């Protein structure tokens, strides 16, 4: 009989536990549903945009048509994934937190952690096995979401993905994988470190709220250009140069606003993925080298958060698990 | 000797005492007051800076020889909008905290296994639920009341902000709508702590309801992306007509969108948007429906089953 190393046994159990867990099933289903909804909504919004363009075109006389240079709305499949990315950064993070918390809570809460540690299995191997299991879960989930998104976008928009777009999508999903694993490690580390499990869960959610929703929201609402529907500077009929000249006089305020935004891992993830997928207009249709030259800083921060998550979860897990009630 | 309390009053008092003893009340009060200070400061600082940016833009346009300078886009905007971030914080943070209050309210006694003992006393299940709901409402009303006082004081002391009596009343209206919204999520938290079998599910299911109300339904009915829904200015601007699909979705699902009912009523109270008249009765109806469902669930399931993790 072939006996697998303990770390793989733990990983396999973590994977099957998650699949059998109704809570994970509900969240995964909700996420897939949201992906479908966001792609559908983006496609309908695009169709409405095309219809508006056509109706505007129909109202122009032949002479006007010759004098005005009109650009019809272009369909970029990756841009249809804006909602998907936003759901992954908000709901995906909740799911990763829930899985990270449950991975530790089920051992601490059921008093099985001390029993497990009398086996030839160190605390680090136990946590490593759980992380490996989570890696499998997230890889399967992200692959499923990616495949689902490609099918939905191609099916609804009838525009196939090019090879370059598929590579960009794969890269965007890889960043998502790192982002989700960070939240998994973070919640697991809190469940390991705090004596009270409900308090660990509440703290994990509170920090998620602050860093994923509140801080980016504050940065966004402090943007002077966001104070008026359609944009403050657009309503002032100002050019890009004019905007830059005026904003330059308010550097302190802008630096504070930017500092708030960049303190959140979510904002770095969003900037990186929006650039890679071309959701941010200036990066649309640009080669990957160009995007990476601009966005390496965000990638570095995402990697640093991921590394910090790993360091936290592997910090003396044996002592903490053995001391659990 | 003190007069004997009715069972409902006794449970309400016990609920408030438990919230205070667990420090949940103090924690919530602290969070709400911190959110108020923060949101008022952010709102005021953004407004002041944007006005300064307008003056700088006018000067810049002058140097460029512009003959027509547009009026300040913020000149006609309601001064109450410096509180609009509070709408988002209550929509997100407030609702989650309310879920915790509702959840703790029932789970505390369910975990302790004292429910059979309570029902052995002369108290019916509907009376018990009614008392729990009253306790929750009173605790939330106290928190929202304190938040209103802090907001009103901030409005009095902040430079360059003068509110009229009518505007103070509108601010009160905004917080009253917020209280209704918070009560809805607290009741949802209570309902799931009665019906769900495991402790994790009792907390996660109401969070799923919240996700649906705040993110999913607005996307389906308005076509708004999730992050755009966190900006009060985007919320206040009229959604562009996105075609037949959204019209059908609005007709079919719009009545379920509790988050939108709250943002509509809240923005209306702050003077940022028109409409929202139907939203207030809808919030009342939803609160009543969830309260009734919690009472019915308790009568059917007894809600005294053991909890798993």
Coordinates of C-alpha atoms in Angstrom, one line a residue:
Chain A
X1 CA 0.0 0.0 0.0
X2 CA 1.3 3.4 -0.9
X3 CA 1.5 5.9 1.9
X4 CA 1.6 9.5 1.0
X5 CA 3.6 12.0 3.2
X6 CA 1.5 13.5 6.0
X7 CA 1.5 17.0 4.4
X8 CA -0.3 15.6 1.3
X9 CA -2.7 13.6 3.5
X10 CA -3.7 16.9 5.3
X11 CA -3.9 18.7 1.9
X12 CA -6.2 16.0 0.4
X13 CA -8.4 16.1 3.5
X14 CA -8.6 19.9 3.4
X15 CA -9.6 19.8 -0.3
X16 CA -12.3 17.1 0.2
X17 CA -13.6 18.9 3.4
X18 CA -14.0 22.2 1.4
X19 CA -15.8 20.4 -1.4
X20 CA -18.2 18.7 1.1
X21 CA -18.7 22.0 3.1
X22 CA -22.0 23.5 2.2
X23 CA -20.8 26.9 3.1
X24 CA -17.9 26.8 0.6
X25 CA -20.3 25.3 -2.0
X26 CA -22.7 28.2 -1.5
X27 CA -19.9 30.8 -1.7
X28 CA -18.3 29.2 -4.8
X29 CA -21.7 28.9 -6.5
X30 CA -22.5 32.5 -5.6
X31 CA -19.2 33.6 -7.1
X32 CA -19.8 31.7 -10.4
X33 CA -23.3 33.2 -10.5
X34 CA -21.8 36.7 -10.0
X35 CA -19.3 36.1 -12.8
X36 CA -22.1 35.1 -15.1
X37 CA -24.2 38.1 -14.0
X38 CA -21.3 40.6 -14.4
X39 CA -20.4 39.3 -17.9
X40 CA -24.1 39.4 -18.9
X41 CA -24.6 42.9 -17.5
X42 CA -21.4 44.2 -19.3
X43 CA -22.5 42.7 -22.6
X44 CA -26.0 44.2 -22.3
X45 CA -24.5 47.5 -21.4
X46 CA -22.2 47.3 -24.5
X47 CA -25.2 46.4 -26.7
X48 CA -27.1 49.4 -25.3
X49 CA -24.0 51.6 -26.1
X50 CA -23.9 50.2 -29.7
X51 CA -27.7 50.9 -30.1
X52 CA -27.2 54.5 -28.8
X53 CA -24.3 55.0 -31.3
X54 CA -26.4 53.7 -34.2
X55 CA -29.4 55.8 -33.3
X56 CA -27.1 58.9 -33.1
X57 CA -25.6 57.9 -36.4
X58 CA -29.1 57.6 -38.0
X59 CA -29.9 61.2 -36.9
X60 CA -26.9 62.7 -38.7
X61 CA -27.3 64.0 -42.3
X62 CA -24.8 62.7 -45.0
X63 CA -23.0 66.0 -44.9
X64 CA -22.6 65.9 -41.1
X65 CA -21.4 62.3 -41.4
X66 CA -18.6 63.3 -43.7
X67 CA -17.5 66.2 -41.5
X68 CA -17.4 64.4 -38.1
X69 CA -15.0 61.6 -37.4
X70 CA -17.0 59.0 -35.5
X71 CA -15.5 55.9 -33.8
X72 CA -18.0 53.1 -33.2
X73 CA -17.8 51.4 -29.8
X74 CA -15.2 48.6 -30.0
X75 CA -15.8 45.2 -28.2
X76 CA -12.8 44.1 -26.1
X77 CA -13.6 40.7 -24.5
X78 CA -11.3 41.3 -21.5
X79 CA -13.0 44.6 -20.7
X80 CA -16.2 42.6 -20.1
X81 CA -14.5 41.2 -17.0
X82 CA -14.5 44.4 -15.0
X83 CA -17.4 43.2 -12.8
X84 CA -15.8 39.8 -12.4
X85 CA -12.5 41.3 -11.1
X86 CA -14.4 43.5 -8.7
X87 CA -16.4 40.6 -7.4
X88 CA -13.2 38.5 -7.0
X89 CA -11.6 41.4 -5.0
X90 CA -14.6 41.8 -2.7
X91 CA -16.5 38.4 -2.5
X92 CA -13.4 36.3 -3.4
X93 CA -11.6 37.8 -0.4
X94 CA -14.5 37.0 1.9
X95 CA -14.5 33.4 0.6
X96 CA -10.7 33.1 1.2
X97 CA -11.1 34.5 4.7
X98 CA -13.9 32.0 5.5
X99 CA -11.8 29.1 4.2
X100 CA -8.7 30.2 6.1
X101 CA -10.6 30.6 9.3
X102 CA -12.4 27.3 9.0
X103 CA -9.2 25.4 8.2
X104 CA -7.8 26.3 11.6
X105 CA -11.1 26.7 13.6
X106 CA -12.2 23.1 12.8
X107 CA -9.1 21.7 14.5
X108 CA -9.0 24.2 17.4
X109 CA -12.8 24.2 18.0
X110 CA -13.1 20.4 17.9
X111 CA -10.0 19.9 20.0
X112 CA -8.4 17.7 17.3
X113 CA -5.3 19.9 16.9
X114 CA -3.5 18.3 19.9
X115 CA -4.5 14.9 18.8
X116 CA -3.1 15.6 15.3
X117 CA 0.2 16.9 16.8
X118 CA 0.9 13.6 18.6
X119 CA 1.1 12.0 15.2
X120 CA 4.5 12.3 13.3
X121 CA 3.3 15.6 12.0
X122 CA 4.7 19.0 13.0
X123 CA 2.6 22.1 13.3
X124 CA 4.3 23.6 10.3
X125 CA 3.5 20.5 8.2
X126 CA -0.1 20.6 9.4
X127 CA -0.4 24.3 8.4
X128 CA 1.5 23.6 5.2
X129 CA -0.9 20.8 4.3
X130 CA -3.8 23.1 4.9
X131 CA -2.2 25.7 2.7
X132 CA -1.5 23.2 0.0
X133 CA -5.2 22.1 0.1
X134 CA -6.3 25.7 -0.2
X135 CA -3.9 26.1 -3.2
X136 CA -5.7 23.2 -4.9
X137 CA -9.1 24.7 -4.0
X138 CA -8.3 28.2 -5.3
X139 CA -6.5 26.8 -8.4
X140 CA -9.6 24.8 -9.3
X141 CA -12.0 27.7 -8.5
X142 CA -10.0 30.2 -10.5
X143 CA -9.6 27.9 -13.4
X144 CA -13.4 27.3 -13.3
X145 CA -14.1 31.0 -13.2
X146 CA -11.6 31.7 -16.0
X147 CA -13.1 29.0 -18.2
X148 CA -16.6 30.1 -17.4
X149 CA -15.7 33.8 -18.1
X150 CA -14.2 32.8 -21.5
X151 CA -17.2 30.8 -22.5
X152 CA -19.7 33.5 -21.3
X153 CA -17.8 36.4 -23.0
X154 CA -17.4 34.4 -26.3
X155 CA -20.9 33.0 -26.2
X156 CA -22.6 36.4 -25.5
X157 CA -20.3 38.7 -27.5
X158 CA -19.5 36.2 -30.3
X159 CA -16.0 37.6 -30.4
X160 CA -13.2 34.9 -29.8
X161 CA -10.2 35.6 -27.5
X162 CA -6.9 36.1 -29.2
X163 CA -3.8 34.3 -27.9
X164 CA -2.4 37.5 -26.4
X165 CA -5.7 38.1 -24.6
X166 CA -5.7 34.5 -23.2
X167 CA -2.2 35.1 -21.8
X168 CA -3.3 38.3 -20.2
X169 CA -6.3 36.6 -18.7
X170 CA -4.1 33.8 -17.3
X171 CA -1.8 36.4 -15.8
X172 CA -4.8 38.2 -14.3
X173 CA -6.0 35.0 -12.8
X174 CA -2.6 34.2 -11.4
X175 CA -2.6 37.6 -9.6
X176 CA -6.1 36.7 -8.2
X177 CA -4.7 33.4 -7.0
X178 CA -2.0 35.2 -4.9
X179 CA -4.5 37.7 -3.7
X180 CA -6.9 35.0 -2.4
X181 CA -4.1 33.0 -0.8
X182 CA -3.0 36.1 1.1
X183 CA -6.5 36.4 2.6
X184 CA -6.5 32.7 3.4
X185 CA -3.2 32.9 5.2
X186 CA -4.3 36.1 7.0
X187 CA -7.5 34.6 8.4
X188 CA -5.7 31.3 9.3
X189 CA -3.0 33.2 11.1
X190 CA -5.6 35.2 13.1
X191 CA -7.5 31.9 14.0
X192 CA -4.1 30.4 15.1
X193 CA -3.0 33.4 17.1
X194 CA -6.2 34.5 19.0
X195 CA -7.5 32.3 21.8
X196 CA -11.2 33.2 20.9
X197 CA -12.3 31.8 17.5
X198 CA -15.4 34.1 17.1
X199 CA -13.2 37.1 17.9
X200 CA -10.7 35.9 15.2
X201 CA -13.5 35.7 12.7
X202 CA -14.9 39.1 13.5
X203 CA -11.4 40.7 13.5
X204 CA -10.7 39.1 10.1
X205 CA -14.0 40.5 8.7
X206 CA -13.3 43.9 10.3
X207 CA -9.9 44.2 8.7
X208 CA -11.4 43.0 5.4
X209 CA -14.0 45.8 5.6
X210 CA -11.4 48.4 6.4
X211 CA -8.8 47.4 3.9
X212 CA -11.0 46.1 1.0
X213 CA -14.0 48.4 1.2
X214 CA -13.5 51.4 3.4
X215 CA -10.0 52.7 2.6
X216 CA -10.3 52.3 -1.2
X217 CA -13.7 53.9 -1.0
X218 CA -12.4 56.9 1.0
X219 CA -9.6 57.4 -1.5
X220 CA -12.1 57.3 -4.3
X221 CA -14.6 59.7 -2.8
X222 CA -11.8 62.2 -1.9
X223 CA -10.9 62.4 -5.5
X224 CA -11.9 66.0 -6.5
X225 CA -12.8 64.8 -10.0
X226 CA -15.4 62.4 -8.5
X227 CA -17.4 65.1 -6.7
X228 CA -19.6 65.8 -9.7
X229 CA -21.3 63.2 -11.9
X230 CA -19.4 63.2 -15.2
X231 CA -16.3 64.5 -13.5
X232 CA -15.4 67.9 -12.0
X233 CA -12.7 68.8 -14.6
X234 CA -15.0 67.7 -17.5
X235 CA -17.6 70.1 -16.2
X236 CA -15.0 72.9 -16.2
X237 CA -14.0 72.0 -19.8
X238 CA -10.4 71.7 -18.8
X239 CA -7.7 69.9 -20.8
X240 CA -5.4 67.2 -19.3
X241 CA -2.6 69.7 -19.1
X242 CA -4.8 72.2 -17.3
X243 CA -6.0 69.5 -14.8
X244 CA -2.4 68.5 -14.1
X245 CA -1.4 72.2 -13.6
X246 CA -4.2 72.8 -11.1
X247 CA -3.9 69.5 -9.2
X248 CA -0.1 70.2 -8.9
X249 CA -1.1 73.0 -6.5
X250 CA -2.8 70.5 -4.2
X251 CA 0.0 68.0 -4.0
X252 CA -0.3 67.5 -0.2
X253 CA -4.0 66.5 -0.5
X254 CA -3.3 64.3 -3.5
X255 CA -0.4 62.5 -1.8
X256 CA -2.6 61.9 1.3
X257 CA -5.4 60.5 -0.9
X258 CA -2.9 58.3 -2.8
X259 CA -1.3 57.1 0.4
X260 CA -4.7 56.0 1.7
X261 CA -5.4 54.1 -1.5
X262 CA -2.0 52.3 -1.7
X263 CA -2.2 51.2 2.0
X264 CA -4.8 48.6 0.8
X265 CA -3.6 45.4 -0.9
X266 CA -6.9 45.4 -2.8
X267 CA -6.0 48.6 -4.6
X268 CA -2.7 47.2 -5.8
X269 CA -4.4 44.0 -6.9
X270 CA -7.1 46.1 -8.8
X271 CA -4.6 48.4 -10.5
X272 CA -2.5 45.4 -11.6
X273 CA -5.4 43.3 -13.0
X274 CA -7.2 46.3 -14.5
X275 CA -3.9 47.2 -16.4
X276 CA -3.2 43.6 -17.4
X277 CA -6.7 43.1 -18.8
X278 CA -6.9 46.5 -20.4
X279 CA -9.9 47.5 -18.3
X280 CA -8.1 50.8 -17.6
X281 CA -8.3 52.5 -21.0
X282 CA -4.6 53.6 -21.3
X283 CA -3.5 49.9 -21.1
X284 CA -6.0 48.5 -23.5
X285 CA -4.4 46.6 -26.4
X286 CA -0.9 47.4 -25.1
X287 CA 1.8 44.7 -25.0
X288 CA 2.5 42.9 -21.7
X289 CA 6.0 44.4 -21.5
X290 CA 4.6 47.9 -21.6
X291 CA 2.1 47.1 -18.8
X292 CA 4.6 45.4 -16.6
X293 CA 7.1 48.3 -16.9
X294 CA 4.3 50.5 -15.4
X295 CA 2.9 48.1 -12.9
X296 CA 5.8 46.2 -11.4
X297 CA 5.4 48.2 -8.2
X298 CA 1.9 46.9 -7.7
X299 CA 3.1 43.3 -8.4
X300 CA 5.9 43.7 -5.9
X301 CA 3.4 44.9 -3.2
X302 CA 1.0 42.0 -3.9
X303 CA 4.0 39.6 -3.6
X304 CA 5.1 41.3 -0.4
X305 CA 1.6 40.9 1.1
X306 CA 1.5 37.3 0.1
X307 CA 4.9 36.7 1.6
X308 CA 3.8 38.4 4.8
X309 CA 0.7 36.2 5.0
X310 CA 2.9 33.1 4.6
X311 CA 5.3 34.3 7.3
X312 CA 2.4 35.0 9.7
X313 CA 0.7 31.6 9.2
X314 CA 4.0 29.7 9.7
X315 CA 5.0 31.6 12.8
X316 CA 5.2 29.0 15.6
X317 CA 2.0 27.1 14.6
X318 CA 3.0 24.0 16.8
X319 CA 3.0 26.1 20.0
X320 CA -0.2 27.8 19.2
X321 CA -2.1 24.7 18.2
X322 CA -0.8 22.7 21.2
X323 CA -1.9 25.5 23.5
X324 CA -5.4 25.6 22.1
X325 CA -8.3 24.6 24.4
Chain B
X1 CA -39.9 46.1 46.5
X2 CA -39.8 46.9 42.8
X3 CA -42.9 46.4 40.7
X4 CA -43.0 43.1 38.7
X5 CA -41.9 43.4 35.1
X6 CA -43.9 42.0 32.3
X7 CA -42.1 39.1 30.5
X8 CA -41.5 41.3 27.4
X9 CA -40.0 44.1 29.5
X10 CA -37.8 41.6 31.4
X11 CA -36.4 40.1 28.2
X12 CA -35.9 43.6 26.7
X13 CA -34.0 44.7 29.8
X14 CA -32.0 41.5 29.8
X15 CA -31.1 42.0 26.1
X16 CA -29.8 45.5 26.7
X17 CA -27.9 44.3 29.8
X18 CA -26.3 41.4 27.8
X19 CA -25.2 43.8 25.0
X20 CA -23.6 46.1 27.5
X21 CA -22.0 43.3 29.5
X22 CA -20.5 41.7 26.3
X23 CA -19.2 45.2 25.4
X24 CA -20.9 44.8 22.1
X25 CA -22.9 48.0 22.7
X26 CA -19.8 50.0 23.6
X27 CA -17.9 48.6 20.7
X28 CA -20.7 49.5 18.2
X29 CA -21.1 52.9 19.7
X30 CA -17.4 53.5 19.4
X31 CA -17.3 52.3 15.8
X32 CA -20.3 54.5 14.8
X33 CA -18.9 57.6 16.5
X34 CA -15.5 57.0 14.9
X35 CA -17.2 56.5 11.5
X36 CA -19.1 59.8 12.0
X37 CA -16.0 61.8 12.9
X38 CA -14.1 60.3 10.0
X39 CA -16.8 60.7 7.4
X40 CA -17.7 64.3 8.4
X41 CA -14.0 65.2 8.3
X42 CA -13.5 63.5 4.9
X43 CA -16.6 65.1 3.5
X44 CA -15.7 68.6 4.8
X45 CA -12.1 68.4 3.7
X46 CA -13.0 67.2 0.2
X47 CA -15.6 69.9 -0.2
X48 CA -13.2 72.6 1.0
X49 CA -10.4 71.3 -1.3
X50 CA -12.7 71.0 -4.3
X51 CA -13.9 74.6 -3.8
X52 CA -10.2 75.7 -3.7
X53 CA -9.5 73.6 -6.8
X54 CA -12.4 75.5 -8.5
X55 CA -10.8 78.8 -7.6
X56 CA -7.4 77.6 -8.9
X57 CA -9.1 76.3 -12.1
X58 CA -10.7 79.7 -12.7
X59 CA -7.4 81.4 -12.3
X60 CA -5.8 78.9 -14.7
X61 CA -8.5 79.4 -17.3
X62 CA -8.0 83.1 -16.9
X63 CA -4.3 82.8 -17.7
X64 CA -5.2 80.7 -20.8
X65 CA -7.5 83.5 -22.0
X66 CA -10.8 81.7 -21.6
X67 CA -13.7 84.0 -22.3
X68 CA -16.3 81.8 -20.5
X69 CA -15.7 80.3 -17.1
X70 CA -18.3 77.7 -16.0
X71 CA -19.9 78.2 -12.6
X72 CA -18.7 76.1 -9.6
X73 CA -20.3 72.7 -10.1
X74 CA -20.6 72.4 -6.3
X75 CA -22.5 75.7 -5.8
X76 CA -25.9 74.2 -6.0
X77 CA -25.1 71.1 -4.0
X78 CA -26.8 70.4 -0.7
X79 CA -24.5 71.2 2.3
X80 CA -25.7 67.9 3.9
X81 CA -23.7 66.0 1.3
X82 CA -20.6 66.3 3.5
X83 CA -22.4 63.4 5.4
X84 CA -22.8 61.3 2.3
X85 CA -19.9 59.0 3.2
X86 CA -21.9 58.0 6.3
X87 CA -24.5 56.5 3.9
X88 CA -21.8 54.2 2.5
X89 CA -20.4 53.3 5.9
X90 CA -23.9 52.4 7.2
X91 CA -24.6 50.5 4.0
X92 CA -21.5 48.4 4.5
X93 CA -20.1 48.5 8.1
X94 CA -23.4 49.3 9.8
X95 CA -25.3 46.5 8.2
X96 CA -22.6 43.9 9.1
X97 CA -22.5 45.2 12.7
X98 CA -26.3 45.0 12.9
X99 CA -26.1 41.4 11.7
X100 CA -23.7 40.6 14.6
X101 CA -26.2 42.2 17.1
X102 CA -29.1 40.2 15.8
X103 CA -27.0 37.0 15.6
X104 CA -25.7 37.4 19.1
X105 CA -29.1 38.2 20.5
X106 CA -30.4 34.7 19.9
X107 CA -27.3 32.6 19.6
X108 CA -26.2 33.6 23.1
X109 CA -29.2 31.8 24.7
X110 CA -29.2 29.0 22.1
X111 CA -25.6 28.1 22.9
X112 CA -26.2 28.4 26.6
X113 CA -29.1 26.0 26.3
X114 CA -31.4 28.1 28.4
X115 CA -34.2 28.4 25.8
X116 CA -36.3 25.4 27.2
X117 CA -36.0 27.0 30.6
X118 CA -37.2 30.4 29.3
X119 CA -40.2 28.8 27.6
X120 CA -41.0 26.9 30.8
X121 CA -41.9 30.4 32.2
X122 CA -45.1 32.2 31.3
X123 CA -43.7 33.7 28.1
X124 CA -44.9 32.8 24.6
X125 CA -42.6 32.5 21.6
X126 CA -44.0 35.5 19.8
X127 CA -43.6 37.5 23.0
X128 CA -40.0 36.3 23.3
X129 CA -39.2 37.3 19.7
X130 CA -41.0 40.6 20.1
X131 CA -39.0 41.4 23.2
X132 CA -35.8 40.5 21.4
X133 CA -36.7 42.7 18.4
X134 CA -37.5 45.6 20.8
X135 CA -34.2 45.2 22.6
X136 CA -32.3 45.2 19.3
X137 CA -34.2 48.3 18.1
X138 CA -33.6 50.2 21.3
X139 CA -29.9 49.4 21.2
X140 CA -29.6 50.5 17.6
X141 CA -31.8 53.6 18.2
X142 CA -29.4 54.7 21.0
X143 CA -26.4 54.2 18.8
X144 CA -28.0 56.1 15.9
X145 CA -29.2 58.8 18.3
X146 CA -25.7 59.4 19.5
X147 CA -24.4 59.4 15.9
X148 CA -27.0 62.1 15.0
X149 CA -25.9 64.3 18.0
X150 CA -22.3 64.0 17.0
X151 CA -23.1 64.9 13.3
X152 CA -25.2 67.8 14.4
X153 CA -22.5 69.1 16.7
X154 CA -19.9 68.7 13.9
X155 CA -22.2 70.7 11.6
X156 CA -22.4 73.5 14.2
X157 CA -18.7 73.7 14.8
X158 CA -17.2 73.1 11.3
X159 CA -16.1 76.4 9.7
X160 CA -17.9 77.4 6.4
X161 CA -20.8 75.1 7.1
X162 CA -24.1 76.6 8.2
X163 CA -27.1 74.3 8.3
X164 CA -30.7 75.7 8.5
X165 CA -33.3 74.2 10.9
X166 CA -34.8 72.3 7.9
X167 CA -31.5 70.8 7.1
X168 CA -31.0 69.6 10.7
X169 CA -34.4 68.0 10.4
X170 CA -33.4 66.3 7.1
X171 CA -30.3 65.0 8.7
X172 CA -32.5 63.5 11.4
X173 CA -34.6 62.0 8.7
X174 CA -31.4 60.4 7.1
X175 CA -30.5 58.8 10.4
X176 CA -34.1 57.6 11.0
X177 CA -34.0 55.8 7.6
X178 CA -30.5 54.4 8.5
X179 CA -32.1 53.0 11.7
X180 CA -34.7 51.2 9.7
X181 CA -32.1 49.7 7.4
X182 CA -29.9 48.6 10.3
X183 CA -33.0 47.0 12.0
X184 CA -33.6 45.0 8.8
X185 CA -30.2 43.4 8.9
X186 CA -30.3 42.9 12.7
X187 CA -33.6 41.0 12.2
X188 CA -32.0 39.0 9.4
X189 CA -29.2 38.1 11.7
X190 CA -31.7 37.0 14.3
X191 CA -33.8 35.0 11.8
X192 CA -30.8 32.9 10.7
X193 CA -29.6 32.3 14.2
X194 CA -33.0 30.7 14.8
X195 CA -33.2 28.6 11.6
X196 CA -29.6 27.6 10.8
X197 CA -28.0 24.5 12.2
X198 CA -24.3 25.4 12.5
X199 CA -22.8 28.5 14.2
X200 CA -20.8 29.4 11.1
X201 CA -23.9 29.2 8.9
X202 CA -25.9 31.4 11.2
X203 CA -23.3 34.1 10.6
X204 CA -22.5 33.5 6.9
X205 CA -26.1 33.2 5.6
X206 CA -27.0 36.8 6.7
X207 CA -23.8 38.0 5.2
X208 CA -24.8 36.4 1.9
X209 CA -28.1 38.2 2.1
X210 CA -26.2 41.4 2.6
X211 CA -24.0 40.7 -0.4
X212 CA -27.0 40.1 -2.5
X213 CA -28.8 43.2 -1.3
X214 CA -25.8 45.6 -1.6
X215 CA -23.9 44.3 -4.6
X216 CA -25.8 41.7 -6.7
X217 CA -29.3 43.2 -7.0
X218 CA -28.1 46.8 -7.9
X219 CA -25.9 45.3 -10.6
X220 CA -28.7 43.2 -12.0
X221 CA -31.2 46.1 -11.9
X222 CA -29.0 49.1 -12.7
X223 CA -26.0 47.6 -14.5
X224 CA -23.7 49.3 -11.9
X225 CA -20.3 47.6 -11.1
X226 CA -19.8 46.7 -7.4
X227 CA -17.1 49.3 -6.8
X228 CA -19.1 52.1 -8.4
X229 CA -21.8 51.4 -5.8
X230 CA -19.4 52.5 -3.1
X231 CA -19.2 56.1 -4.3
X232 CA -22.1 58.3 -3.1
X233 CA -21.7 60.6 -6.2
X234 CA -22.2 57.7 -8.6
X235 CA -25.1 56.5 -6.5
X236 CA -26.8 59.9 -6.6
X237 CA -26.4 60.4 -10.4
X238 CA -29.2 59.0 -12.4
X239 CA -28.4 55.6 -13.9
X240 CA -28.1 55.8 -17.7
X241 CA -30.7 53.9 -19.6
X242 CA -28.9 50.6 -20.3
X243 CA -31.6 49.0 -22.4
X244 CA -34.5 46.6 -22.3
X245 CA -32.7 44.0 -20.2
X246 CA -32.3 46.3 -17.2
X247 CA -35.8 47.6 -17.5
X248 CA -37.1 44.0 -17.3
X249 CA -34.8 43.2 -14.4
X250 CA -35.8 46.3 -12.5
X251 CA -39.5 45.4 -12.9
X252 CA -38.8 41.8 -11.7
X253 CA -36.2 42.3 -9.0
X254 CA -36.2 45.9 -8.1
X255 CA -38.7 45.4 -5.2
X256 CA -36.2 43.1 -3.5
X257 CA -33.3 45.6 -3.5
X258 CA -33.1 46.6 0.1
X259 CA -29.7 48.3 -0.3
X260 CA -31.1 50.5 -3.1
X261 CA -34.2 51.4 -1.0
X262 CA -31.9 52.6 1.7
X263 CA -29.5 54.5 -0.6
X264 CA -32.5 56.2 -2.4
X265 CA -34.2 57.3 0.8
X266 CA -30.9 58.3 2.4
X267 CA -29.8 60.4 -0.6
X268 CA -33.2 61.9 -0.8
X269 CA -33.0 62.9 2.9
X270 CA -29.5 64.4 2.3
X271 CA -30.9 66.4 -0.7
X272 CA -28.7 64.6 -3.3
X273 CA -31.4 62.8 -5.2
X274 CA -35.1 63.0 -5.9
X275 CA -37.5 60.1 -5.4
X276 CA -37.2 57.4 -2.8
X277 CA -40.8 57.9 -1.5
X278 CA -41.6 54.3 -2.1
X279 CA -38.4 53.2 -0.4
X280 CA -39.5 54.1 3.2
X281 CA -42.7 52.0 3.2
X282 CA -40.7 49.2 1.6
X283 CA -38.2 49.2 4.4
X284 CA -41.0 49.1 7.0
X285 CA -42.6 46.1 5.2
X286 CA -39.3 44.2 5.0
X287 CA -38.7 44.7 8.7
X288 CA -42.1 43.5 9.5
X289 CA -41.8 40.5 7.2
X290 CA -38.4 39.4 8.6
X291 CA -39.7 39.8 12.2
X292 CA -42.7 37.7 11.4
X293 CA -40.5 35.1 9.7
X294 CA -38.3 34.9 12.8
X295 CA -41.3 34.4 15.1
X296 CA -42.8 31.8 12.8
X297 CA -39.5 30.0 12.6
X298 CA -39.1 29.9 16.3
X299 CA -42.6 28.5 16.7
X300 CA -42.0 25.8 14.1
X301 CA -38.4 24.7 14.9
X302 CA -38.3 25.7 18.5
X303 CA -34.8 26.9 17.6
X304 CA -33.3 25.1 20.5
X305 CA -31.3 22.5 18.6
X306 CA -27.6 22.1 19.4
X307 CA -25.2 24.0 17.3
X308 CA -22.3 22.6 15.4
X309 CA -19.2 24.6 14.4

